[in-house]
Short mmCIF file of C-alpha atoms and ligand atoms in Angstrom, two decimals:
data_model
loop_
_atom_site.label_atom_id
_atom_site.label_comp_id
_atom_site.label_asym_id
_atom_site.label_seq_id
_atom_site.Cartn_x
_atom_site.Cartn_y
_atom_site.Cartn_z
CA MET A 1 -15.41 41.50 9.98
CA ALA A 2 -12.61 43.82 8.46
CA ALA A 3 -10.59 43.03 11.81
CA ARG A 4 -10.92 39.52 11.65
CA TYR A 5 -9.48 38.89 8.15
CA SER A 6 -6.85 41.38 8.42
CA ILE A 7 -3.51 40.65 6.99
CA VAL A 8 -2.26 40.44 10.67
CA SER A 9 -4.93 37.34 10.51
CA LEU A 10 -3.92 35.71 7.89
CA VAL A 11 -0.39 35.57 9.08
CA ARG A 12 -1.30 34.19 12.34
CA ASN A 13 -3.39 31.71 10.58
CA ALA A 14 -0.92 30.75 8.11
CA PHE A 15 2.04 30.68 10.94
CA GLY A 16 -0.93 28.05 13.25
CA TYR A 17 -2.99 30.02 14.93
CA HIS A 18 -5.88 28.42 13.48
CA GLU A 19 -8.16 31.18 14.85
CA GLY A 20 -11.97 30.31 14.45
CA TRP A 21 -11.28 27.25 12.96
CA GLN A 22 -13.67 23.96 13.80
CA ARG A 23 -12.71 20.62 14.04
CA ALA A 24 -13.73 18.47 11.16
CA TRP A 25 -14.73 15.63 13.28
CA ARG A 26 -14.59 14.65 17.07
CA SER A 27 -12.29 12.95 18.61
CA PRO A 28 -14.67 10.96 20.83
CA ASP A 29 -12.93 8.21 23.32
CA PRO A 30 -14.75 4.52 22.37
CA LYS A 31 -18.14 3.66 24.32
CA GLU A 32 -18.57 0.27 25.60
CA ARG A 33 -21.10 -1.04 22.33
CA TYR A 34 -21.54 -0.43 18.93
CA HIS A 35 -24.16 -1.40 16.27
CA VAL A 36 -21.12 -1.63 13.85
CA VAL A 37 -17.68 -1.88 14.11
CA VAL A 38 -15.60 -0.88 11.42
CA ILE A 39 -11.71 -1.76 11.97
CA GLY A 40 -9.56 0.76 10.21
CA GLY A 41 -9.79 4.21 9.48
CA GLY A 42 -8.45 4.17 5.46
CA GLY A 43 -10.06 5.35 2.90
CA HIS A 44 -12.65 2.28 2.76
CA GLY A 45 -12.86 1.88 6.28
CA LEU A 46 -14.40 5.69 6.01
CA ALA A 47 -16.66 5.11 3.02
CA THR A 48 -17.75 2.37 4.23
CA ALA A 49 -19.11 4.24 7.73
CA TYR A 50 -20.07 7.08 5.57
CA TYR A 51 -22.52 4.95 3.07
CA LEU A 52 -23.70 2.88 6.23
CA ALA A 53 -24.83 6.04 7.77
CA LYS A 54 -26.13 7.82 4.48
CA GLU A 55 -27.50 4.98 2.68
CA HIS A 56 -28.79 2.61 5.39
CA GLY A 57 -29.66 4.99 8.30
CA VAL A 58 -27.18 3.02 10.52
CA THR A 59 -25.24 5.53 12.69
CA ASP A 60 -24.10 3.52 15.64
CA ILE A 61 -20.78 2.98 14.39
CA ALA A 62 -17.58 2.93 15.57
CA VAL A 63 -14.64 3.44 13.16
CA ILE A 64 -11.24 1.76 15.13
CA GLU A 65 -7.90 2.82 13.49
CA ARG A 66 -4.56 1.85 15.19
CA GLY A 67 -2.46 5.13 13.71
CA TRP A 68 -4.29 8.44 12.65
CA LEU A 69 -6.55 8.55 10.30
CA GLY A 70 -5.55 7.58 6.39
CA GLY A 71 -1.58 7.09 7.30
CA GLY A 72 -2.11 3.75 5.65
CA ASN A 73 -2.23 3.12 2.26
CA THR A 74 -4.71 5.96 1.32
CA GLY A 75 -2.34 8.73 2.15
CA ARG A 76 0.27 6.70 0.48
CA ASN A 77 -0.86 6.40 -2.89
CA THR A 78 -0.16 7.81 -6.02
CA THR A 79 -3.76 8.77 -6.37
CA ILE A 80 -4.79 7.32 -9.95
CA ILE A 81 -8.48 6.65 -10.82
CA ARG A 82 -9.60 5.06 -13.11
CA SER A 83 -12.10 2.31 -14.47
CA ASN A 84 -10.27 0.90 -17.88
CA TYR A 85 -11.11 -3.10 -16.02
CA LEU A 86 -11.42 -6.22 -18.36
CA TRP A 87 -13.62 -8.16 -16.77
CA ASP A 88 -17.75 -6.97 -16.15
CA GLU A 89 -17.50 -7.88 -12.31
CA SER A 90 -14.55 -5.14 -12.17
CA ALA A 91 -16.28 -2.78 -14.78
CA GLY A 92 -19.53 -2.94 -12.74
CA ILE A 93 -17.58 -2.11 -9.09
CA TYR A 94 -14.77 0.48 -10.47
CA GLU A 95 -16.80 2.26 -12.86
CA LYS A 96 -19.43 2.70 -9.79
CA ALA A 97 -16.63 3.98 -7.72
CA LEU A 98 -15.72 6.15 -10.63
CA GLN A 99 -18.94 8.16 -10.88
CA LEU A 100 -18.96 8.32 -6.96
CA TYR A 101 -15.86 10.02 -7.31
CA GLU A 102 -17.21 12.55 -9.86
CA GLY A 103 -19.87 13.11 -7.44
CA LEU A 104 -17.74 13.01 -4.26
CA SER A 105 -16.80 16.57 -3.99
CA GLN A 106 -20.46 17.79 -3.96
CA ASP A 107 -21.68 15.28 -1.49
CA LEU A 108 -19.49 15.44 1.09
CA ASN A 109 -19.11 19.33 0.40
CA PHE A 110 -15.17 18.73 1.00
CA ASN A 111 -13.00 18.95 -2.68
CA ILE A 112 -11.37 15.77 -3.37
CA MET A 113 -9.47 17.83 -5.92
CA LEU A 114 -10.60 15.45 -8.50
CA SER A 115 -9.09 15.41 -12.21
CA GLN A 116 -9.76 13.89 -14.76
CA ARG A 117 -6.85 14.23 -16.92
CA GLY A 118 -7.15 11.38 -18.32
CA VAL A 119 -4.75 8.06 -17.86
CA LEU A 120 -2.57 7.03 -20.97
CA ASN A 121 -1.03 3.20 -20.80
CA LEU A 122 2.01 2.78 -23.13
CA ALA A 123 2.68 -0.01 -25.76
CA HIS A 124 5.97 -0.64 -26.46
CA ASN A 125 5.86 -3.73 -28.72
CA LEU A 126 2.87 -5.82 -30.76
CA HIS A 127 2.14 -8.26 -28.03
CA ASP A 128 0.92 -4.32 -26.02
CA LEU A 129 -0.51 -3.00 -28.75
CA ARG A 130 -2.95 -6.36 -29.43
CA GLU A 131 -3.25 -6.19 -25.62
CA ILE A 132 -4.36 -2.73 -25.84
CA SER A 133 -6.87 -3.40 -28.33
CA ARG A 134 -8.15 -6.51 -27.15
CA ARG A 135 -8.95 -4.58 -23.67
CA VAL A 136 -10.65 -0.89 -25.13
CA ASN A 137 -12.86 -3.29 -26.84
CA ALA A 138 -13.96 -5.04 -24.06
CA ILE A 139 -14.35 -1.80 -21.62
CA ARG A 140 -16.29 -0.34 -23.95
CA LEU A 141 -18.68 -2.87 -24.55
CA ASN A 142 -19.58 -2.37 -20.87
CA GLY A 143 -19.99 1.33 -22.22
CA ILE A 144 -17.15 2.61 -20.23
CA ASP A 145 -14.49 5.62 -22.13
CA SER A 146 -11.76 4.04 -23.98
CA GLU A 147 -9.68 4.56 -26.64
CA VAL A 148 -6.69 3.56 -28.34
CA LEU A 149 -4.27 6.37 -29.54
CA SER A 150 -1.20 5.77 -31.90
CA ALA A 151 2.35 7.71 -31.04
CA GLU A 152 1.87 10.70 -33.00
CA GLU A 153 -1.42 11.45 -30.94
CA ILE A 154 0.27 10.29 -27.23
CA LYS A 155 3.33 12.14 -28.56
CA ALA A 156 0.40 15.40 -29.17
CA MET A 157 -1.04 14.99 -25.93
CA VAL A 158 2.37 14.61 -24.34
CA PRO A 159 5.02 16.50 -26.05
CA ILE A 160 7.94 15.62 -23.42
CA LEU A 161 7.46 12.19 -24.06
CA ASN A 162 10.56 10.45 -26.23
CA ILE A 163 8.75 8.21 -28.75
CA SER A 164 11.37 8.09 -30.71
CA PRO A 165 11.95 4.68 -32.94
CA GLY A 166 15.49 4.47 -31.37
CA ALA A 167 14.45 4.41 -28.22
CA ARG A 168 14.88 1.26 -26.07
CA TYR A 169 11.44 0.85 -25.53
CA PRO A 170 10.12 2.61 -28.58
CA VAL A 171 6.27 4.07 -28.01
CA LEU A 172 4.34 2.13 -30.43
CA GLY A 173 0.55 3.41 -29.61
CA GLY A 174 -1.38 3.54 -26.26
CA SER A 175 -4.90 3.49 -24.47
CA LEU A 176 -6.69 6.43 -22.63
CA GLN A 177 -9.05 6.95 -20.82
CA ARG A 178 -10.13 10.72 -20.37
CA ARG A 179 -12.27 10.35 -17.17
CA GLY A 180 -9.23 8.74 -15.72
CA GLY A 181 -6.90 10.99 -13.52
CA VAL A 182 -6.18 11.96 -10.25
CA ALA A 183 -7.80 13.01 -6.80
CA ARG A 184 -6.29 14.27 -3.64
CA HIS A 185 -5.81 11.03 -1.49
CA ASP A 186 -5.53 12.92 2.31
CA ALA A 187 -8.64 14.82 1.06
CA VAL A 188 -10.93 12.09 -0.12
CA ALA A 189 -10.31 10.57 3.77
CA TRP A 190 -10.74 13.95 5.32
CA GLY A 191 -14.07 14.55 3.82
CA LEU A 192 -15.54 11.02 4.12
CA ALA A 193 -14.46 11.21 7.56
CA ARG A 194 -15.71 14.86 7.94
CA ALA A 195 -19.02 13.84 6.82
CA ALA A 196 -19.58 10.62 8.33
CA ASP A 197 -18.54 12.32 11.67
CA ALA A 198 -20.93 14.54 11.38
CA ARG A 199 -24.16 11.90 10.42
CA GLY A 200 -22.77 10.39 14.42
CA VAL A 201 -20.01 8.19 13.18
CA ASP A 202 -17.24 7.82 15.84
CA ILE A 203 -13.87 8.09 14.81
CA VAL A 204 -11.30 6.29 17.28
CA GLN A 205 -7.57 6.72 16.00
CA ASN A 206 -4.70 5.80 18.05
CA CYS A 207 -7.15 2.35 19.03
CA GLU A 208 -5.68 -1.23 17.67
CA VAL A 209 -7.90 -3.96 17.22
CA THR A 210 -5.71 -7.00 18.86
CA ASP A 211 -8.30 -9.62 19.07
CA ILE A 212 -12.00 -10.39 17.57
CA LEU A 213 -14.19 -11.41 19.91
CA ARG A 214 -16.43 -14.29 19.11
CA GLU A 215 -19.05 -16.72 20.97
CA GLY A 216 -21.04 -19.77 18.94
CA GLY A 217 -19.50 -18.74 15.63
CA ARG A 218 -20.84 -15.39 15.38
CA VAL A 219 -18.77 -12.03 16.05
CA THR A 220 -19.36 -10.23 19.52
CA GLY A 221 -16.87 -7.33 19.76
CA VAL A 222 -12.99 -6.60 19.32
CA GLU A 223 -10.46 -6.18 21.77
CA THR A 224 -8.54 -2.96 21.62
CA THR A 225 -5.59 -0.81 23.44
CA ARG A 226 -8.50 0.75 25.01
CA GLY A 227 -10.50 -1.64 25.96
CA THR A 228 -13.05 -4.25 24.93
CA ILE A 229 -15.80 -3.11 22.35
CA MET A 230 -18.62 -5.07 22.10
CA ALA A 231 -20.49 -4.85 18.49
CA ASP A 232 -23.60 -6.21 16.65
CA LYS A 233 -21.56 -6.55 13.64
CA VAL A 234 -17.65 -5.86 12.56
CA GLY A 235 -16.24 -5.14 9.40
CA ILE A 236 -12.35 -5.21 8.34
CA VAL A 237 -11.08 -3.04 6.25
CA VAL A 238 -7.18 -2.82 7.22
CA ALA A 239 -5.63 -3.66 3.40
CA GLY A 240 -2.18 -4.82 4.02
CA HIS A 241 -3.01 -6.53 7.31
CA SER A 242 -5.87 -8.13 6.24
CA SER A 243 -4.54 -11.48 6.97
CA VAL A 244 -3.39 -10.76 10.54
CA LEU A 245 -6.68 -9.92 11.33
CA ALA A 246 -8.61 -12.81 9.54
CA ALA A 247 -6.24 -14.78 11.93
CA MET A 248 -7.44 -13.21 15.16
CA ALA A 249 -10.94 -13.96 13.95
CA GLY A 250 -9.88 -17.84 12.90
CA PHE A 251 -9.58 -18.16 9.38
CA ARG A 252 -6.81 -17.78 6.35
CA MET A 253 -6.98 -15.45 3.81
CA PRO A 254 -5.64 -15.90 0.45
CA VAL A 255 -3.79 -12.47 0.50
CA GLU A 256 -0.15 -11.33 0.67
CA SER A 257 1.24 -8.63 1.93
CA HIS A 258 3.99 -6.56 0.36
CA PRO A 259 5.54 -3.55 -0.01
CA LEU A 260 4.76 -0.95 -2.93
CA GLN A 261 7.18 2.09 -3.71
CA ALA A 262 6.51 5.72 -5.00
CA LEU A 263 8.74 8.68 -5.05
CA VAL A 264 8.23 12.44 -5.72
CA SER A 265 10.87 14.89 -7.64
CA GLU A 266 11.38 17.91 -6.71
CA PRO A 267 8.79 20.56 -7.82
CA ILE A 268 8.65 22.07 -10.94
CA LYS A 269 6.24 24.36 -13.49
CA PRO A 270 3.44 22.29 -14.89
CA ILE A 271 5.23 20.38 -17.79
CA LEU A 272 2.89 17.08 -17.20
CA ASP A 273 -0.89 17.46 -17.65
CA THR A 274 -1.69 13.90 -18.08
CA VAL A 275 -0.86 10.71 -16.04
CA VAL A 276 1.27 8.37 -18.54
CA MET A 277 1.69 4.26 -17.13
CA SER A 278 4.09 1.92 -18.59
CA GLY A 279 3.67 -1.74 -17.39
CA THR A 280 6.49 -3.13 -19.99
CA VAL A 281 9.63 0.17 -18.96
CA HIS A 282 7.79 -0.03 -15.69
CA VAL A 283 7.14 3.49 -14.37
CA TYR A 284 4.00 5.54 -13.96
CA VAL A 285 3.84 9.47 -13.57
CA SER A 286 1.92 12.35 -13.14
CA GLN A 287 2.10 15.76 -11.85
CA SER A 288 1.29 17.06 -8.75
CA ASP A 289 -0.98 20.49 -8.16
CA ARG A 290 2.56 21.11 -6.71
CA GLY A 291 4.64 21.09 -9.42
CA GLU A 292 5.93 17.83 -8.44
CA LEU A 293 6.99 14.59 -10.53
CA VAL A 294 4.78 11.14 -8.66
CA MET A 295 6.18 8.01 -9.76
CA GLY A 296 5.86 4.69 -9.07
CA ALA A 297 7.18 1.32 -9.56
CA GLY A 298 5.67 -2.81 -9.45
CA ILE A 299 5.46 -4.62 -5.77
CA ASP A 300 8.06 -5.70 -4.21
CA GLY A 301 8.82 -9.01 -4.70
CA HIS A 302 8.91 -10.25 -0.91
CA ASN A 303 6.29 -10.60 1.27
CA GLY A 304 6.42 -7.99 4.08
CA TYR A 305 5.03 -5.45 6.48
CA THR A 306 8.03 -2.83 5.74
CA GLN A 307 6.25 0.82 4.90
CA ARG A 308 9.64 2.28 3.65
CA GLY A 309 11.48 2.45 0.18
CA SER A 310 14.57 0.82 -1.03
CA LEU A 311 17.62 1.66 -3.51
CA PRO A 312 17.61 -1.09 -5.94
CA VAL A 313 13.58 -0.01 -6.89
CA ILE A 314 13.87 3.53 -6.84
CA GLU A 315 16.79 3.10 -9.40
CA HIS A 316 15.01 0.99 -11.41
CA MET A 317 11.52 3.72 -11.05
CA VAL A 318 14.02 6.38 -12.06
CA ALA A 319 15.97 4.23 -14.71
CA ALA A 320 12.56 3.72 -16.55
CA ALA A 321 11.26 7.39 -16.12
CA MET A 322 14.74 8.59 -17.90
CA GLU A 323 14.08 6.05 -20.80
CA LEU A 324 10.48 7.64 -21.42
CA PHE A 325 11.65 11.37 -20.08
CA PRO A 326 15.08 11.96 -21.21
CA ILE A 327 14.31 15.97 -20.04
CA PHE A 328 13.36 14.85 -16.14
CA SER A 329 17.40 13.85 -16.12
CA ARG A 330 18.48 16.00 -13.71
CA LEU A 331 15.79 16.63 -11.84
CA ARG A 332 15.90 16.03 -8.17
CA MET A 333 14.11 13.24 -6.10
CA MET A 334 12.32 14.66 -2.89
CA ARG A 335 10.78 12.08 -1.02
CA GLN A 336 9.87 8.20 -1.24
CA TRP A 337 8.08 6.02 0.46
CA GLY A 338 6.21 2.89 0.62
CA GLY A 339 3.05 1.56 1.31
CA ILE A 340 1.75 -2.31 2.82
CA VAL A 341 -0.79 -3.64 0.06
CA ASP A 342 -2.51 -6.94 -0.12
CA VAL A 343 -2.17 -8.81 -2.96
CA CYS A 344 -5.21 -11.77 -4.42
CA PRO A 345 -3.93 -14.58 -6.46
CA ASP A 346 -6.32 -13.05 -9.37
CA ALA A 347 -5.98 -9.32 -8.24
CA SER A 348 -8.98 -8.56 -7.77
CA PRO A 349 -10.39 -7.48 -4.44
CA ILE A 350 -12.45 -9.28 -1.48
CA ILE A 351 -15.69 -7.85 -0.08
CA GLY A 352 -18.21 -9.78 1.91
CA LYS A 353 -18.86 -12.61 4.72
CA THR A 354 -16.29 -14.55 6.57
CA PRO A 355 -16.53 -17.57 7.96
CA VAL A 356 -17.43 -15.67 10.97
CA GLU A 357 -21.40 -14.56 11.54
CA ASN A 358 -21.48 -10.81 11.59
CA LEU A 359 -17.87 -10.59 10.65
CA PHE A 360 -17.30 -8.94 7.14
CA ILE A 361 -13.79 -8.53 5.36
CA ASN A 362 -13.28 -5.59 2.63
CA CYS A 363 -9.31 -6.58 1.20
CA GLY A 364 -7.15 -7.50 -1.29
CA TRP A 365 -7.39 -4.21 -3.00
CA GLY A 366 -3.54 -4.50 -3.84
CA THR A 367 -2.22 -2.07 -5.94
CA GLY A 368 -5.44 -0.39 -7.41
CA GLY A 369 -7.93 0.36 -4.31
CA PHE A 370 -7.45 4.02 -4.07
CA LYS A 371 -9.81 4.23 -7.12
CA ALA A 372 -12.18 2.07 -5.70
CA THR A 373 -12.53 3.83 -2.29
CA PRO A 374 -16.15 5.10 -2.50
CA GLY A 375 -17.51 2.20 -4.52
CA SER A 376 -15.93 0.26 -2.00
CA GLY A 377 -17.41 1.48 0.86
CA TRP A 378 -20.65 1.86 -0.81
CA VAL A 379 -21.15 -2.00 -1.65
CA PHE A 380 -19.77 -2.86 1.93
CA ALA A 381 -22.01 -0.69 3.62
CA HIS A 382 -24.99 -2.38 1.78
CA THR A 383 -23.57 -6.18 2.70
CA ILE A 384 -23.18 -4.72 6.46
CA ALA A 385 -26.35 -3.02 6.65
CA ARG A 386 -28.21 -6.25 4.69
CA GLY A 387 -25.92 -8.98 5.99
CA GLU A 388 -25.98 -9.92 2.01
CA PRO A 389 -23.74 -8.53 -0.66
CA HIS A 390 -24.88 -6.01 -3.25
CA PRO A 391 -25.14 -7.49 -6.77
CA LEU A 392 -21.58 -5.47 -7.65
CA ASN A 393 -19.45 -7.35 -5.04
CA ALA A 394 -21.91 -10.66 -4.63
CA PRO A 395 -18.85 -12.21 -7.54
CA PHE A 396 -16.24 -10.65 -5.28
CA SER A 397 -16.45 -13.26 -2.56
CA LEU A 398 -13.92 -14.99 -0.05
CA ASP A 399 -15.48 -18.43 -1.42
CA ARG A 400 -14.80 -17.71 -5.05
CA PHE A 401 -11.33 -19.51 -4.10
CA ALA A 402 -12.94 -22.62 -3.39
CA ALA A 403 -15.43 -22.60 -6.55
CA GLY A 404 -12.80 -21.40 -8.97
CA LYS A 405 -14.48 -18.13 -9.63
CA LEU A 406 -11.34 -15.99 -10.45
CA ILE A 407 -11.63 -12.38 -11.85
CA ASP A 408 -7.94 -12.13 -13.06
CA GLU A 409 -6.82 -8.49 -13.42
CA HIS A 410 -3.11 -8.71 -13.29
CA GLY A 411 -2.98 -6.88 -16.96
CA ALA A 412 -5.24 -4.22 -15.85
CA ALA A 413 -3.56 -3.61 -12.54
CA GLY A 414 -1.35 -0.96 -13.81
CA VAL A 415 1.37 -1.62 -12.05
CA ALA A 416 3.16 -5.49 -11.94
CA HIS A 417 2.40 -8.44 -9.59
P1 FAD B 1 -5.35 1.84 4.38
O1 FAD B 1 -5.69 3.18 3.87
O2 FAD B 1 -4.10 1.01 4.54
O3 FAD B 1 -6.10 1.86 5.92
C1 FAD B 1 -6.01 0.08 6.43
C2 FAD B 1 -6.19 0.82 8.10
O4 FAD B 1 -6.26 0.09 8.81
C3 FAD B 1 -5.10 1.73 7.84
O5 FAD B 1 -4.93 2.84 8.21
C4 FAD B 1 -4.19 0.64 9.19
O6 FAD B 1 -3.68 1.62 10.02
C5 FAD B 1 -5.17 0.04 9.66
N1 FAD B 1 -5.44 -0.69 10.51
C6 FAD B 1 -4.00 -1.96 10.17
N2 FAD B 1 -4.43 -2.64 11.55
C7 FAD B 1 -5.08 -2.15 12.58
C8 FAD B 1 -5.80 -2.39 13.41
N3 FAD B 1 -5.23 -4.04 13.93
N4 FAD B 1 -6.28 -1.91 14.31
C9 FAD B 1 -6.98 -0.85 13.86
N5 FAD B 1 -6.54 -0.63 12.95
C10 FAD B 1 -5.84 -1.29 11.98
N6 FAD B 1 -4.55 2.68 -5.64
C11 FAD B 1 -5.05 3.31 -6.86
O7 FAD B 1 -5.90 2.95 -6.96
N7 FAD B 1 -3.78 4.09 -7.42
C12 FAD B 1 -3.01 4.34 -7.13
O8 FAD B 1 -2.24 5.56 -7.49
C13 FAD B 1 -2.38 3.95 -6.14
N8 FAD B 1 -1.45 3.77 -5.59
C14 FAD B 1 -0.17 3.14 -4.84
C15 FAD B 1 0.97 3.70 -4.65
C16 FAD B 1 1.39 3.13 -3.30
C17 FAD B 1 3.00 3.21 -3.17
C18 FAD B 1 0.84 2.10 -2.28
C19 FAD B 1 1.28 1.56 -1.25
C20 FAD B 1 -0.63 1.82 -2.86
C21 FAD B 1 -1.18 2.37 -4.24
N9 FAD B 1 -2.32 2.19 -4.29
C22 FAD B 1 -2.79 2.58 -5.52
C23 FAD B 1 -3.45 1.12 -3.74
C24 FAD B 1 -4.69 1.94 -2.57
O9 FAD B 1 -3.52 2.48 -1.85
C25 FAD B 1 -4.48 0.78 -1.77
O10 FAD B 1 -5.64 0.10 -2.44
C26 FAD B 1 -5.87 1.87 -1.04
O11 FAD B 1 -5.53 2.68 -0.15
C27 FAD B 1 -6.58 0.70 0.24
O12 FAD B 1 -7.32 1.78 1.05
P2 FAD B 1 -7.34 1.10 2.67
O13 FAD B 1 -8.43 2.00 3.05
O14 FAD B 1 -7.99 0.04 2.33
O15 FAD B 1 -6.34 1.10 3.41
O1 PYC B 2 -4.10 1.45 -9.93
O2 PYC B 2 -3.82 2.77 -11.17
C1 PYC B 2 -3.68 1.85 -10.75
C2 PYC B 2 -2.54 1.99 -9.54
C3 PYC B 2 -1.35 2.93 -10.25
C4 PYC B 2 -0.09 3.01 -9.26
C5 PYC B 2 -0.70 2.12 -8.59
N1 PYC B 2 -2.08 1.47 -8.70
#
């Protein structure tokens, strides 16, 4: 034992010689047939497979991912988790997700590094203040923690925030969800993948779905770059590519794909121990465990499938951050990137059946689906296993756009649409 864990062994392991390390999940070739095929190996697809196996005893499942696991928005988001949404329907599903997050490290036996450090939303004018009070009341009526703070209470929590009345957009107050916070995004994907794999789920990476096979109005399988895979049921969970996959199955989605950008600074010592969001100045900031300041913008105005950044958006983000935190002015930016978000007209997701029998879709989480990952997978697994939505996702059906039962959450989205 002593020899195995010697300093030499530690150094060798640190530099990539992974002595005795086990694979976290297998890398199987796809079989010719599965009971369920889940398209998309992001957090939502992996959570769907995990809860199908865990809650419904369905284990004959393949998760088909065209790139690498978690390489889409799951690995590109800024990791903010909260459940402070306005409408009852949203409160139900986002709070379910937050509660699952609160037990997820134990459930998966994998540390997802959940840090409930609080999420603050700043008010910069009287309209913001009134809107925040209305939201806090609605959220509390749903039994979810939320409170209004004065500018001085915010300053006490975040001493580096500029609350001077002379600021261009002075901070007048804000709202706080103390149970909100951040989690390590990659760890969420890895933990779910490992746990799904342990229950027999095949996770197939580098395998792109190129067509959805149908017969008599019912799904029969998928065509992929690694051959045909037949399936009794198929779930589409591909975020920014939802319309592309829907088109393969012959129907249209009320979803637009937009780039969404973020950046990190060079790492510094701990200076910010909560998440600060401002929809008016428009930036949000948190500090990662590595010390980087993580910042993000609103969506790029144009539609697109690019996953990269652009100078005007970076400039806008940084200018807004300077406004709130002048102390950041000499920091250097280290990295920036973009993801492709799938935005619905009411800024709420679509989770349910499609016009094709046994083909289900989960999308439209837009700029805010990381916080929903376990809840989304939990209700989508129920929907696929039972062929009917769970009461928590029934209001988020595709036909709400025909019925006019929209759930407008633009104001809760956290970033501008
Ligand atoms: P993804 O992780 O994108 O997974 C979909 C997968 O489908 C991808 O891996 C893709 O490769 C795969 N795929 C696509 N087409 C095919 C095909 N034909 N065949 C096979 N596979 C395919 N949300 C929050 O709650 N909090 C935040 O702080 C936050 N910040 C964000 C910041 C940025 C910059 C971005 C871009 C997003 C942010 N989000 C945030 C949103 C969040 O990231 C997404 O809503 C969420 O990650 C979506 O997860 P997913 O599993 O549905 O999608
Ligand atoms: O939904 O909380 C959110 C969010 C923050 C940044 C991007 N999305």
